[in-house]
PDB file of C-alpha atoms in Angstrom:
ATOM      1  CA  MET B1171     110.675 -89.557 -35.692  1.00 87.00           C
ATOM      2  CA  GLU B1172     110.458 -91.199 -39.698  1.00 92.00           C
ATOM      3  CA  ASP B1173     109.244 -94.531 -38.120  1.00 95.00           C
ATOM      4  CA  GLN B1174     106.580 -92.814 -35.357  1.00 94.00           C
ATOM      5  CA  ILE B1175     105.072 -90.446 -38.677  1.00 94.00           C
ATOM      6  CA  ALA B1176     104.706 -93.530 -41.245  1.00 96.00           C
ATOM      7  CA  LYS B1177     102.314 -95.391 -38.080  1.00 95.00           C
ATOM      8  CA  VAL B1178     100.347 -92.417 -37.525  1.00 94.00           C
ATOM      9  CA  ILE B1179      99.568 -92.648 -42.096  1.00 94.00           C
ATOM     10  CA  ALA B1180      99.140 -96.202 -42.260  1.00 96.00           C
ATOM     11  CA  GLU B1181      96.472 -95.712 -39.266  1.00 95.00           C
ATOM     12  CA  LYS B1182      95.178 -92.752 -40.778  1.00 94.00           C
ATOM     13  CA  ALA B1183      95.166 -93.320 -44.175  1.00 95.00           C
ATOM     14  CA  GLY B1184      94.004 -96.997 -43.823  1.00 95.00           C
ATOM     15  CA  ILE B1185      97.447 -98.160 -46.321  1.00 96.00           C
ATOM     16  CA  ASP B1186     100.199-100.957 -46.065  1.00 96.00           C
ATOM     17  CA  PRO B1187     102.796 -99.409 -43.879  1.00 96.00           C
ATOM     18  CA  ALA B1188     105.631 -99.885 -47.117  1.00 97.00           C
ATOM     19  CA  ALA B1189     103.658 -96.719 -48.614  1.00 97.00           C
ATOM     20  CA  ALA B1190     103.290 -95.031 -44.987  1.00 97.00           C
ATOM     21  CA  GLN B1191     107.230 -95.028 -45.456  1.00 97.00           C
ATOM     22  CA  LYS B1192     106.566 -93.131 -48.486  1.00 97.00           C
ATOM     23  CA  ALA B1193     103.961 -90.569 -47.981  1.00 96.00           C
ATOM     24  CA  ALA B1194     106.775 -90.058 -44.265  1.00 96.00           C
ATOM     25  CA  ALA B1195     109.815 -89.882 -46.254  1.00 97.00           C
ATOM     26  CA  ALA B1196     107.812 -87.367 -48.844  1.00 96.00           C
ATOM     27  CA  VAL B1197     106.594 -85.419 -46.414  1.00 91.00           C
ATOM     28  CA  ILE B1198     109.479 -84.956 -44.196  1.00 91.00           C
ATOM     29  CA  GLY B1199     111.097 -84.408 -47.343  1.00 93.00           C
ATOM     30  CA  PHE B1200     108.838 -81.098 -48.162  1.00 89.00           C
ATOM     31  CA  ILE B1201     109.412 -80.041 -44.736  1.00 85.00           C
ATOM     32  CA  LYS B1202     113.772 -80.099 -44.928  1.00 87.00           C
ATOM     33  CA  GLU B1203     113.322 -78.422 -47.959  1.00 89.00           C
ATOM     34  CA  ASN B1204     110.610 -75.568 -47.893  1.00 84.00           C
ATOM     35  CA  PRO B1205     110.000 -74.536 -43.783  1.00 78.00           C
ATOM     36  CA  ASP B1206     109.116 -71.416 -44.233  1.00 77.00           C
ATOM     37  CA  LYS B1207     105.918 -73.062 -45.549  1.00 79.00           C
ATOM     38  CA  ILE B1208     105.642 -74.487 -43.175  1.00 74.00           C
ATOM     39  CA  THR B1209     104.038 -71.586 -41.209  1.00 71.00           C
ATOM     40  CA  ALA B1210     100.700 -71.554 -43.455  1.00 72.00           C
ATOM     41  CA  LEU B1211     100.050 -75.364 -42.353  1.00 73.00           C
ATOM     42  CA  LEU B1212     100.984 -74.588 -38.651  1.00 69.00           C
ATOM     43  CA  GLY B1213     100.790 -70.970 -38.419  1.00 64.00           C
ATOM     44  CA  GLY B1214     102.379 -69.459 -35.066  1.00 64.00           C
ATOM     45  CA  PRO B1215     105.769 -69.808 -33.456  1.00 65.00           C
ATOM     46  CA  LYS B1216     105.155 -74.046 -34.433  1.00 60.00           C
ATOM     47  CA  ALA B1217     106.322 -73.092 -37.554  1.00 58.00           C
ATOM     48  CA  GLY B1218     110.142 -71.955 -36.313  1.00 65.00           C
ATOM     49  CA  ILE B1219     110.054 -74.970 -33.931  1.00 69.00           C
ATOM     50  CA  VAL B1220     110.157 -77.267 -37.177  1.00 66.00           C
ATOM     51  CA  SER B1221     112.432 -74.817 -38.857  1.00 64.00           C
ATOM     52  CA  ARG B1222     115.368 -75.247 -36.412  1.00 67.00           C
ATOM     53  CA  LEU B1223     114.360 -79.349 -35.883  1.00 68.00           C
ATOM     54  CA  PHE B1224     115.854 -79.372 -39.481  1.00 65.00           C
ATOM     55  CA  GLY B1225     118.015 -76.744 -38.915  1.00 59.00           C
ATOM     56  CA  LYS B1226     116.926 -74.201 -41.362  1.00 51.00           C
TER      57      LYS B1226
END
């Protein structure tokens, strides 16, 4: 999943793949550490799905 996110970041932001990989890791780390904040970003039941995916 991290590779897919990195690919999207690289394409959308126009940055090199190594920087995109670091950004993807940071995003995933944030989500793992703060699943409760995902509701504000995604809203609705999607946040619960993300929380369950990351085990919190």
